[in-house]
Coordinates of C-alpha atoms and ligand atoms in Angstrom, one line a residue:
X246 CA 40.3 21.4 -8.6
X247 CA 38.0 18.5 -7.8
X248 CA 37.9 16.4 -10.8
X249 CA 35.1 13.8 -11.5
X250 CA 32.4 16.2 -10.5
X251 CA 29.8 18.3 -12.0
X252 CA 30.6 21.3 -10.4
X253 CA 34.8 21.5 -9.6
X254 CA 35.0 25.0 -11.5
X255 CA 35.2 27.6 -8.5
X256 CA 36.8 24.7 -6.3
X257 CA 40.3 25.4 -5.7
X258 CA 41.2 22.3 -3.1
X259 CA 40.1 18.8 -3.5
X260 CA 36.9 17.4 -1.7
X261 CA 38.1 15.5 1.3
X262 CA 37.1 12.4 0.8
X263 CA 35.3 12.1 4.6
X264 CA 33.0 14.8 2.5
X265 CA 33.0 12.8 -0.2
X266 CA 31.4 9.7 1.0
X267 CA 28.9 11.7 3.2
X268 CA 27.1 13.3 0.6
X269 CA 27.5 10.5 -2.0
X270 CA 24.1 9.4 -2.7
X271 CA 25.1 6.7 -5.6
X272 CA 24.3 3.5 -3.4
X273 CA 20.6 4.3 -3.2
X274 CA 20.1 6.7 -6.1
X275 CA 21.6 4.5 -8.2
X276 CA 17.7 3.0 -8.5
X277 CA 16.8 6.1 -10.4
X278 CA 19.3 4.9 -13.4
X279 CA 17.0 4.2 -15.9
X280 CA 14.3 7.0 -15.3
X281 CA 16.9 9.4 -15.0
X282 CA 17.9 7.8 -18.9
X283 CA 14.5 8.4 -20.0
X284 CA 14.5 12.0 -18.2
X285 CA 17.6 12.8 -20.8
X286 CA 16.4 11.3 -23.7
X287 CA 13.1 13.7 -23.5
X288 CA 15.7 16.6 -22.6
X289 CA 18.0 16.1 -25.6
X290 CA 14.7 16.1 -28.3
X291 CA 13.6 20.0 -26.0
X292 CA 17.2 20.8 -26.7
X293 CA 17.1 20.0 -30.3
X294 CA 13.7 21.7 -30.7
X295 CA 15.5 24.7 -28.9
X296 CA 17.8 24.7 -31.4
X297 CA 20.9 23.7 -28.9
X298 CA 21.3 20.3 -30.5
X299 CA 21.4 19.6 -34.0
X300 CA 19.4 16.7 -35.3
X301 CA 22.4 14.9 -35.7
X302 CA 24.1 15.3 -32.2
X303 CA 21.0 14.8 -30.8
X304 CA 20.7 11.2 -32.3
X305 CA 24.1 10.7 -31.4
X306 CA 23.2 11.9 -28.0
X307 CA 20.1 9.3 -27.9
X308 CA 22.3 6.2 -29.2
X309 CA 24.6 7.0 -26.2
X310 CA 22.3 7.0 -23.2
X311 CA 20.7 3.8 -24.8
X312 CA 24.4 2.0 -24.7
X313 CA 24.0 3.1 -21.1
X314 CA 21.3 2.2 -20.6
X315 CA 21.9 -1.1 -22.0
X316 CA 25.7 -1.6 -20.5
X317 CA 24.2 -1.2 -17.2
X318 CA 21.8 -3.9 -17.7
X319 CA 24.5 -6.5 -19.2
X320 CA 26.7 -5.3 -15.6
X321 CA 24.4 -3.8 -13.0
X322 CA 27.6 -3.3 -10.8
X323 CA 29.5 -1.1 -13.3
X324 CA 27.7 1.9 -11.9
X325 CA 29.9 1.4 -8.6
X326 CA 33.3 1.2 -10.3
X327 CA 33.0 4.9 -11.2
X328 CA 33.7 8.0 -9.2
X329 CA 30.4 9.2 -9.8
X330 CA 28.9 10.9 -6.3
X331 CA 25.4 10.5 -7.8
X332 CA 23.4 8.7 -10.3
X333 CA 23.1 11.8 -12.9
X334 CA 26.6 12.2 -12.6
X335 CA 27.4 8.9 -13.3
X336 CA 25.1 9.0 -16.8
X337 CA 27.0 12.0 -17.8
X338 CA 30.4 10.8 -17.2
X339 CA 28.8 7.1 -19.3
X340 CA 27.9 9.2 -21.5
X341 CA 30.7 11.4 -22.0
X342 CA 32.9 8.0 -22.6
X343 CA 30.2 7.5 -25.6
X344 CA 29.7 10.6 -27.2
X345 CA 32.3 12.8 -26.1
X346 CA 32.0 16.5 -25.6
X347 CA 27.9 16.1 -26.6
X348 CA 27.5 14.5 -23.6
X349 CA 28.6 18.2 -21.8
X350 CA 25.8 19.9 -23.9
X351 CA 22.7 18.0 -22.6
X352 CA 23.1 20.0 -19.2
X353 CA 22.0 22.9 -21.0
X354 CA 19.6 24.9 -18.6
X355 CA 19.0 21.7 -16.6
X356 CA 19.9 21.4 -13.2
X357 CA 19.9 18.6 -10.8
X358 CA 17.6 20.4 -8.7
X359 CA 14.8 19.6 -11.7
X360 CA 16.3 16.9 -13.2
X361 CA 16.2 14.4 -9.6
X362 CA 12.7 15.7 -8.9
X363 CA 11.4 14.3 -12.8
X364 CA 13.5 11.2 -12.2
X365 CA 11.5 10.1 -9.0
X366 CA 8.5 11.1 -10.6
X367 CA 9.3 8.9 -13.3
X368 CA 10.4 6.3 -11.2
X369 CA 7.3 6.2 -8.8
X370 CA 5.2 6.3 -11.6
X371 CA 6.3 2.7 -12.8
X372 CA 6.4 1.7 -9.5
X373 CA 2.7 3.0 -8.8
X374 CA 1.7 0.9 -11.9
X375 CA 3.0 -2.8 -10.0
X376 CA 2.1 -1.9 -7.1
X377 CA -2.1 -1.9 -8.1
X378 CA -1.0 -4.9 -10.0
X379 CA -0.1 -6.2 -7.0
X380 CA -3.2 -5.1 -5.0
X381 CA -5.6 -6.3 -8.3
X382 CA -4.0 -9.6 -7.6
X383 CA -5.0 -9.6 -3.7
X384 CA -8.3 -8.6 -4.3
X385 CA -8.7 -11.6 -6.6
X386 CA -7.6 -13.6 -4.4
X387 CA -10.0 -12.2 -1.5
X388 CA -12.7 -12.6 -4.0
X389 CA -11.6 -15.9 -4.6
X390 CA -11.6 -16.8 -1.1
X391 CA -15.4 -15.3 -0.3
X392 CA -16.9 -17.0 -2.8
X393 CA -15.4 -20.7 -1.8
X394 CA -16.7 -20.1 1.5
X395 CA -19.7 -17.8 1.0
X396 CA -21.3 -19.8 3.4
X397 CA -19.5 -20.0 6.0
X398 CA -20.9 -18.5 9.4
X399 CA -18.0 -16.3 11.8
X400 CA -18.4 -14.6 15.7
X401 CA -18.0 -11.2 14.8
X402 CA -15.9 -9.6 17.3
X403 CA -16.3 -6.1 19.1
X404 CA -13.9 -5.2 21.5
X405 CA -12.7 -8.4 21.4
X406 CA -15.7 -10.4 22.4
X407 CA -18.1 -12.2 20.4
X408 CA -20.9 -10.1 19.4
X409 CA -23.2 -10.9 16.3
X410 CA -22.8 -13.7 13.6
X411 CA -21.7 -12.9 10.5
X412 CA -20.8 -14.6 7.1
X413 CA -16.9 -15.2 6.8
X414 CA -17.3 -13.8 3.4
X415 CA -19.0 -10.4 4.6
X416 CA -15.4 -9.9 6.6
X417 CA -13.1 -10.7 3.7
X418 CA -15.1 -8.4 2.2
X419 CA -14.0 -5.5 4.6
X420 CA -11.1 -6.3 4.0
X421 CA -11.7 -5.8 0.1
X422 CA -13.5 -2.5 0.7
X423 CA -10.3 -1.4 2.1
X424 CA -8.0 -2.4 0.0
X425 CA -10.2 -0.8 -2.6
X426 CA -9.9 2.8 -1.3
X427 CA -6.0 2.2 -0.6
X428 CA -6.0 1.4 -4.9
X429 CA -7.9 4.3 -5.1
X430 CA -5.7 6.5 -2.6
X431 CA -2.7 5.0 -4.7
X432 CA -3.7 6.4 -8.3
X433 CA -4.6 10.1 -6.6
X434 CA -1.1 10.2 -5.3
X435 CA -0.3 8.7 -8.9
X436 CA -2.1 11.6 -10.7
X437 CA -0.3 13.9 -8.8
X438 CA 2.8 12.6 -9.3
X439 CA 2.4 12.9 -13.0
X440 CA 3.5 16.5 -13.0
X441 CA 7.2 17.2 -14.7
X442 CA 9.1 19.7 -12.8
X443 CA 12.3 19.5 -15.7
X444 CA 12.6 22.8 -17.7
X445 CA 12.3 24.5 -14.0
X446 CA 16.2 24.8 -14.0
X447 CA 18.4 25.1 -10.3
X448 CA 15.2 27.7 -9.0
X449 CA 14.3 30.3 -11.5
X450 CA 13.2 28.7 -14.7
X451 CA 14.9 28.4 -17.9
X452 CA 16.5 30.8 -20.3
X453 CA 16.4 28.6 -23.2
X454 CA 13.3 27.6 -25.3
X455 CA 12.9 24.8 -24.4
X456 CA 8.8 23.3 -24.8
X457 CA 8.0 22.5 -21.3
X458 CA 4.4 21.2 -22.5
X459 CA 5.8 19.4 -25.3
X460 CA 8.7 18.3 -22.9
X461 CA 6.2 16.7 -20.4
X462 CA 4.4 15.4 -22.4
X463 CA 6.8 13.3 -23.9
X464 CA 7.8 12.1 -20.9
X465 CA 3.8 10.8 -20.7
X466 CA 3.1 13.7 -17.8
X467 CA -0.2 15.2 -17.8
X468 CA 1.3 19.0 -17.2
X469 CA 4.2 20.9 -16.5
X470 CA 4.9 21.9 -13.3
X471 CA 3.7 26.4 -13.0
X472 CA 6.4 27.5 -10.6
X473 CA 9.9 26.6 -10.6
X474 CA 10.7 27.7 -7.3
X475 CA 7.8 25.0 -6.2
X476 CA 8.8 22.6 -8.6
X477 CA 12.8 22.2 -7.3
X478 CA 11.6 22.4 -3.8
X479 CA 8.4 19.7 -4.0
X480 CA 8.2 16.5 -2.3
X481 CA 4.6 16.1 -1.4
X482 CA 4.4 13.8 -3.6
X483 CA 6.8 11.4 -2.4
X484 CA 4.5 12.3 1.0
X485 CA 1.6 11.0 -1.1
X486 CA 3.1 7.8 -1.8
X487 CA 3.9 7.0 1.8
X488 CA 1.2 7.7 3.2
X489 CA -0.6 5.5 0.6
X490 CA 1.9 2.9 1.9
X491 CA 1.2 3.9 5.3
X492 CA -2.8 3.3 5.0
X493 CA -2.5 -0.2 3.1
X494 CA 0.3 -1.7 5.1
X495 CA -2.2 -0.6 8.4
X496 CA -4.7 -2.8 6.3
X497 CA -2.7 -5.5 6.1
X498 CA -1.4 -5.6 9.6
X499 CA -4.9 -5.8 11.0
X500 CA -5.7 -8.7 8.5
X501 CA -2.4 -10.2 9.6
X502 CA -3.4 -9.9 13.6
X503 CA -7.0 -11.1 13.3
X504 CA -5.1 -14.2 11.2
X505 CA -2.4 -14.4 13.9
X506 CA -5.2 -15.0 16.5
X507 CA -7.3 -17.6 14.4
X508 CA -5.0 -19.1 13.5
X509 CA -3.9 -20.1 17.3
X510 CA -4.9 -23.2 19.0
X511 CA -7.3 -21.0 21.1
X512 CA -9.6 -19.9 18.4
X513 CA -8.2 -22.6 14.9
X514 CA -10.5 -20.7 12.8
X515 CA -8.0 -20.9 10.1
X516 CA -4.5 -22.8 9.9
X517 CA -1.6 -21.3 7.9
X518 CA 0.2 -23.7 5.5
X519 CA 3.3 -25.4 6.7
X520 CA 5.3 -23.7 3.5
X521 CA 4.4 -19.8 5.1
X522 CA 5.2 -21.0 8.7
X523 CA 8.4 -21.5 11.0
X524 CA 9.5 -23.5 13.9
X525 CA 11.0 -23.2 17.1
X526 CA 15.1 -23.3 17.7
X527 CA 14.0 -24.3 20.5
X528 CA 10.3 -25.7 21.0
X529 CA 9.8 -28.8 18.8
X530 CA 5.7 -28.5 18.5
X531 CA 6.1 -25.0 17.5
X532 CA 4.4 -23.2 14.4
X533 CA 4.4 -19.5 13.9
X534 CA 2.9 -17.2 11.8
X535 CA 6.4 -15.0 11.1
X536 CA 5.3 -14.1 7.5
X537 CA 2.2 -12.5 9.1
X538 CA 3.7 -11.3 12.1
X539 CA 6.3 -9.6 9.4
X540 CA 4.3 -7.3 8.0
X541 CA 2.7 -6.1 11.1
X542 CA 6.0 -5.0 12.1
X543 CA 7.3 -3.6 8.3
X544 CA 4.0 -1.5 8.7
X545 CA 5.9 0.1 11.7
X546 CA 8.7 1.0 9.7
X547 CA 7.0 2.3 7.1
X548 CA 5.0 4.5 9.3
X549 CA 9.0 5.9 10.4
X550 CA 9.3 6.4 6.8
X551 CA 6.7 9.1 6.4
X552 CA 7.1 11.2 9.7
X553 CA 11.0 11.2 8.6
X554 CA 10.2 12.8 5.4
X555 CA 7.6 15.2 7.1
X556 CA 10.2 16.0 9.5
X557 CA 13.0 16.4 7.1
X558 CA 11.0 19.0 5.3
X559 CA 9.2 21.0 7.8
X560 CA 12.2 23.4 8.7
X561 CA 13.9 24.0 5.2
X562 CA 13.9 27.6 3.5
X563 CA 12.9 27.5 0.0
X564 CA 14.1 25.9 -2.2
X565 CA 16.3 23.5 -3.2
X566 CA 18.4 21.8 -0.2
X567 CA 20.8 18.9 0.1
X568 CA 18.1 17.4 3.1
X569 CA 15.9 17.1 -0.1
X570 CA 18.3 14.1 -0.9
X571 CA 17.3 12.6 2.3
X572 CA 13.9 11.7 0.6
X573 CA 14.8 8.6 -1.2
X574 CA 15.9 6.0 1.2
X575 CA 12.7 5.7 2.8
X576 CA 10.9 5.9 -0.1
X577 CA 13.0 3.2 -1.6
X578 CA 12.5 1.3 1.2
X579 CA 8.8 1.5 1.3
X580 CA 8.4 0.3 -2.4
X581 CA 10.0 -3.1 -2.0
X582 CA 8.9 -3.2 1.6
X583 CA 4.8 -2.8 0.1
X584 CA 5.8 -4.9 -2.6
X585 CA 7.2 -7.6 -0.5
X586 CA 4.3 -7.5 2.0
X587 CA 1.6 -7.4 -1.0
X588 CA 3.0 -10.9 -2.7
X589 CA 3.4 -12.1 1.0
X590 CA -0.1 -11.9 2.6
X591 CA -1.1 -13.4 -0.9
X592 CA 0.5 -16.2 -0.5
X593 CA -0.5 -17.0 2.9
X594 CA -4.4 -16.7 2.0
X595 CA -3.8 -18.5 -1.7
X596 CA -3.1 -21.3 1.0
X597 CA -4.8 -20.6 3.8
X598 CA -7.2 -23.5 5.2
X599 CA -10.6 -22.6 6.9
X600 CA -12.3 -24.0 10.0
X601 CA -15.7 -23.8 9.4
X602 CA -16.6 -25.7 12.3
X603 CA -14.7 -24.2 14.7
X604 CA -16.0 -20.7 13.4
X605 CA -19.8 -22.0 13.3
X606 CA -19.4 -23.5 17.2
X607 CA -17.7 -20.4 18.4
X608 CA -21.0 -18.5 16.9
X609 CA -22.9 -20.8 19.1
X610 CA -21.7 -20.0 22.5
X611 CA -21.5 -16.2 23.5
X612 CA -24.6 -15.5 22.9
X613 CA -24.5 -13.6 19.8
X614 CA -28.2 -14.0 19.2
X615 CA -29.2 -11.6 22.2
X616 CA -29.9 -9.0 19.6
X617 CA -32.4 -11.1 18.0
X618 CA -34.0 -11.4 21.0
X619 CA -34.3 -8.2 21.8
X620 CA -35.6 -7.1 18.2
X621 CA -38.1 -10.1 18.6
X622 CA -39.7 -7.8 21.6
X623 CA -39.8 -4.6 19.6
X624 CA -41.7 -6.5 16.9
X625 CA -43.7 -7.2 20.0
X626 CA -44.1 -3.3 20.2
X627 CA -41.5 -2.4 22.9
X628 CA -39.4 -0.2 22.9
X629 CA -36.1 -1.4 22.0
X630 CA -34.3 0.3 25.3
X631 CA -37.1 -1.3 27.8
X632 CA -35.8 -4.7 25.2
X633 CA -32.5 -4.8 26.0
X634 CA -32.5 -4.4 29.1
X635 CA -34.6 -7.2 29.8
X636 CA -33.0 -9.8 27.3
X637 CA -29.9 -8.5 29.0
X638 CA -31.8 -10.0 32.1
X639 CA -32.7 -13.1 30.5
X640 CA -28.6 -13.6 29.6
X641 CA -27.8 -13.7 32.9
X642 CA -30.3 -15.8 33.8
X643 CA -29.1 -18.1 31.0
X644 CA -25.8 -17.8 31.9
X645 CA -25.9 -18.6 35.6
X646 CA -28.1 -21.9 34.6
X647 CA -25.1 -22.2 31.9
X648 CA -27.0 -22.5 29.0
X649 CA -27.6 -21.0 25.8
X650 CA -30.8 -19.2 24.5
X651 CA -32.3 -21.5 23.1
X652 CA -32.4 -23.9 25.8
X653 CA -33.9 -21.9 27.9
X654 CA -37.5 -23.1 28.7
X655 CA -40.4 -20.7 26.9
X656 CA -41.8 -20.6 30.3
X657 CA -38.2 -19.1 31.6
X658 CA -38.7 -16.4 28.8
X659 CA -42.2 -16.0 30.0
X660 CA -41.3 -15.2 33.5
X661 CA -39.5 -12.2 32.2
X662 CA -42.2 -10.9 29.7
X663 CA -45.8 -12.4 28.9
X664 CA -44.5 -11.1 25.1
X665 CA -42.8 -13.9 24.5
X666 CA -44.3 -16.7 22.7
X667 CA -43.0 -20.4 21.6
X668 CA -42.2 -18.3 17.7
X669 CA -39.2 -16.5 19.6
X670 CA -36.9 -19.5 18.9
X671 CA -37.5 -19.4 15.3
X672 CA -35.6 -16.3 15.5
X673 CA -32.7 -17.6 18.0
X674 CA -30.9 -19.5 15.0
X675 CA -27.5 -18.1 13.9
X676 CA -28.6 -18.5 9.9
X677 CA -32.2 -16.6 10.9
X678 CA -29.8 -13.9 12.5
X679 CA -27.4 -13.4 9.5
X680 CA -30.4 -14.1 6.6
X681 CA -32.0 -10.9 8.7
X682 CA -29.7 -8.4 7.5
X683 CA -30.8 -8.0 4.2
X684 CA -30.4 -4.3 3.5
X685 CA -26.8 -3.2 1.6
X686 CA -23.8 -3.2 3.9
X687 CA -25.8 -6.1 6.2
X688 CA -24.4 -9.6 6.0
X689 CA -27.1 -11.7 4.8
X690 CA -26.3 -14.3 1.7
X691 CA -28.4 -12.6 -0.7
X692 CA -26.5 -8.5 0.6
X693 CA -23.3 -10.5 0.6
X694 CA -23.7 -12.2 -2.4
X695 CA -24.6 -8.8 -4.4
X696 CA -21.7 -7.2 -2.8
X697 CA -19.2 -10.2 -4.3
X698 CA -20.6 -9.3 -7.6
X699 CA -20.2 -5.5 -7.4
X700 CA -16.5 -6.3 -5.7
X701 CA -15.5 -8.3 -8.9
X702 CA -16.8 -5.4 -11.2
X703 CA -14.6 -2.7 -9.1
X704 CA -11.6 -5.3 -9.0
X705 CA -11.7 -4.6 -13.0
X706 CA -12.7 -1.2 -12.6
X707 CA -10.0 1.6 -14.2
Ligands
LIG292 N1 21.6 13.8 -5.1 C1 20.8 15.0 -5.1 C2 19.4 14.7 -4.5 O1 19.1 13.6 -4.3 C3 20.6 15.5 -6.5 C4 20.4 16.9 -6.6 C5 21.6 17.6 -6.2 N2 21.4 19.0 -6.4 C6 22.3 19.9 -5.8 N3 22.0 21.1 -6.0 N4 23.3 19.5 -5.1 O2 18.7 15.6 -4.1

């Protein structure tokens, strides 16, 4: 019979060991150590309410997964050193060495199918928590960054060629307004997660009386899970998370791109520090952008992470099924991989310098003030089609002479339309042209200012 395991009863040959390794799960699950700890502490007070534990064993039971607990922290690689296949074996057999036979009780109508479900609920939960720490701490530092340069005039950019001026803190602020929703994504997929499957047994529920409201909510869950066939069998919230990590890390990746290209020679709107950069092997002069270029390639991954998860559980019966152990690696992964990304893209705006120059002369040429022009006419009384079209005229024109606007003649302009009049260059200015959009969402000082202010309240918003 199979010793070591949790299950060797009916066995009559040993596991072979090829078998063995395949379906061990210690090396990642191993993570869920101290939420599955705090899943069996709650468990052992439901048993002694159930009347399985006495007060007595159950404080002895307590003592022993705290030594655990504790041991494993003093000597993180203990864990290994066992035989355990997974992490809830390997508290049991801990605990066992502690407490003896008591440590065979707390099994009582628990199975791992519940028990591994509660403990990555448990686990994500803490995780969820530094994870908007994390994304707090970027949006301060976005905030931070747009009110330094509140100023500051960009080319805005559709498909990839300048179209209208705007204020460089109006597009940090996009970027906030994003990151925003991904928080807000991120506690949904939180609240959701804050539902405790244990006391749903292997499928069918439990036989002993065992609180399942009083049981979640020591465990700080909002509810107990209503079906326990759903409960073992439930991973959408794991699905949640990832695609959370999904959205934010497709946030990030854009920032990172549109800093990859300013921060090139070509455009040197902005200019990474030397202490996020790397060099060249080869090429002396060189300085790229890894760290940024990084995360827009971990956001790939983590996309992988949630169509494998999607994939794994489309086809399976209900309910319970060794695939569901397939769930955690990407998870895992995801965590430190959001983590990681989050404290990196902070790091490279905390130190990011700005171009303002460069941003204010690339607003210059283009002609992003065509608009302007055209809106001119209309306050003229034409209709804005019949407007652009003719300013769209009047570019050309400017461009084959291979000027801008505003150095065109007002006799040029009055070739095209007797409308024009010598007040049209008031309105050709790039400050005119952002101070115009005044209404909310539009990137004048005074919109974009307000919306700094309301972005600060939300940053601190619960
Ligand atoms: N390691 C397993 C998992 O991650 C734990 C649950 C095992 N349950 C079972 N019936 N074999 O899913």
């Amino acid at each position: 019979m199979s010793r070591n395991k949790l299950w060797g009863g009916r066995f009559a040959s040993d596991e072979d060991p090829y078998f063995a390794q395949f379906q061990d799960s210690l090396a990642f699950d191993r993570r869920l150590l101290e939420a599955d700890i705090i899943g069996s502490l709650a468990y052992a007070r439901a048993l002694e309410r159930a009347g399985i534990f006495t007060g007595r064993e159950r404080l002895a039971v307590e003592r022993g997964l705290r030594q655990v607990l504790e041991d494993n922290r003093r000597d993180p690689e203990m864990i290994t050193r066992g035989q355990a296949e997974d992490v809830h074996t390997f508290v049991e057999q801990a605990l066992k060495e502690k407490v003896g036979i008591l440590a065979l009780k707390l099994h009582t109508g628990r199975s791992r199918n519940d028990q591994v479900s509660t403990d990555l609920r448990i686990f994500l939960r803490q995780k969820e928590q530094e994870i908007e720490a994390d994304i707090n701490d970027l949006l301060d530092v976005i905030a931070g960054l747009a009110e330094k340069h509140s100023e500051v005039i960009l080319p805005g950019y559709t498909h990839m060629q300048r179209a209208q001026p705007v204020l460089f803190a109006h597009y940090l602020l996009a970027y906030g307004e994003m990151l925003l929703r991904d928080r807000q994504r991120l506690r949904e997929a939180a609240s959701r997660a804050n539902i405790c499957p244990l006391g749903s047994g292997a499928i069918s529920g439990t036989v002993y009386s065992i609180d399942r409201d009083a049981l979640a909510r020591d465990m700080g869950f909002s509810s107990a899970s209503q079906n326990s066939m759903d409960a073992v069998s439930d991973r959408d919230f794991v699905l949640d998370f990832l695609y959370f990590a999904c959205t934010l890390l497709m946030h990030l990746s854009r920032f990172s791109e549109d800093l990859i290209l300013y921060n090139s020679a070509e455009f040197s709107f902005v200019q990474m520090h030397d202490s996020v950069s790397s060099g060249s092997s080869l090429m002396p002069q060189k300085k790229n952008p890894d760290a940024l270029e990084l995360i827009r390639g971990k956001a790939g991954r983590i996309y992988g992470h949630l169509v494998s998860l999607l994939t794994v559980l489309k086809g399976l019966p209900m309910t319970y099924n060794k695939d569901l152990q397939e769930d955690k690696e990407g998870l895992f992964d995801a965590v430190t991989t959001v983590r990681g990304c989050m404290g990196m893209i902070r790091r490279v705006l905390e130190r990011i310098q700005i171009n303002p120059e460069r941003m204010r002369d690339a607003s210059a040429k283009g002609y992003l003030n065509a608009t302007e022009l055209a809106d001119y006419l209309v306050g003229k009384k034409m209709p804005f089609r019949e407007a652009h079209g003719l300013i769209g005229k009047i570019v050309m024109r400017a461009s084959e002479l291979g000027v801008a606007l505003e150095d065109l003649p007002l006799k040029e302009f009055q070739s095209f339309s007797p409308l024009f009049e010598s007040d049209l260059f008031q309105c050709l200015s790039l400050k005119k042209a952002i101070s115009r959009r005044r209404e909310r969402g539009g990137t004048a000082s005074s919109s974009v200012r307000r919306s700094i202010r309301l972005f600060r309240k939300q940053i601190r918003s619960r």
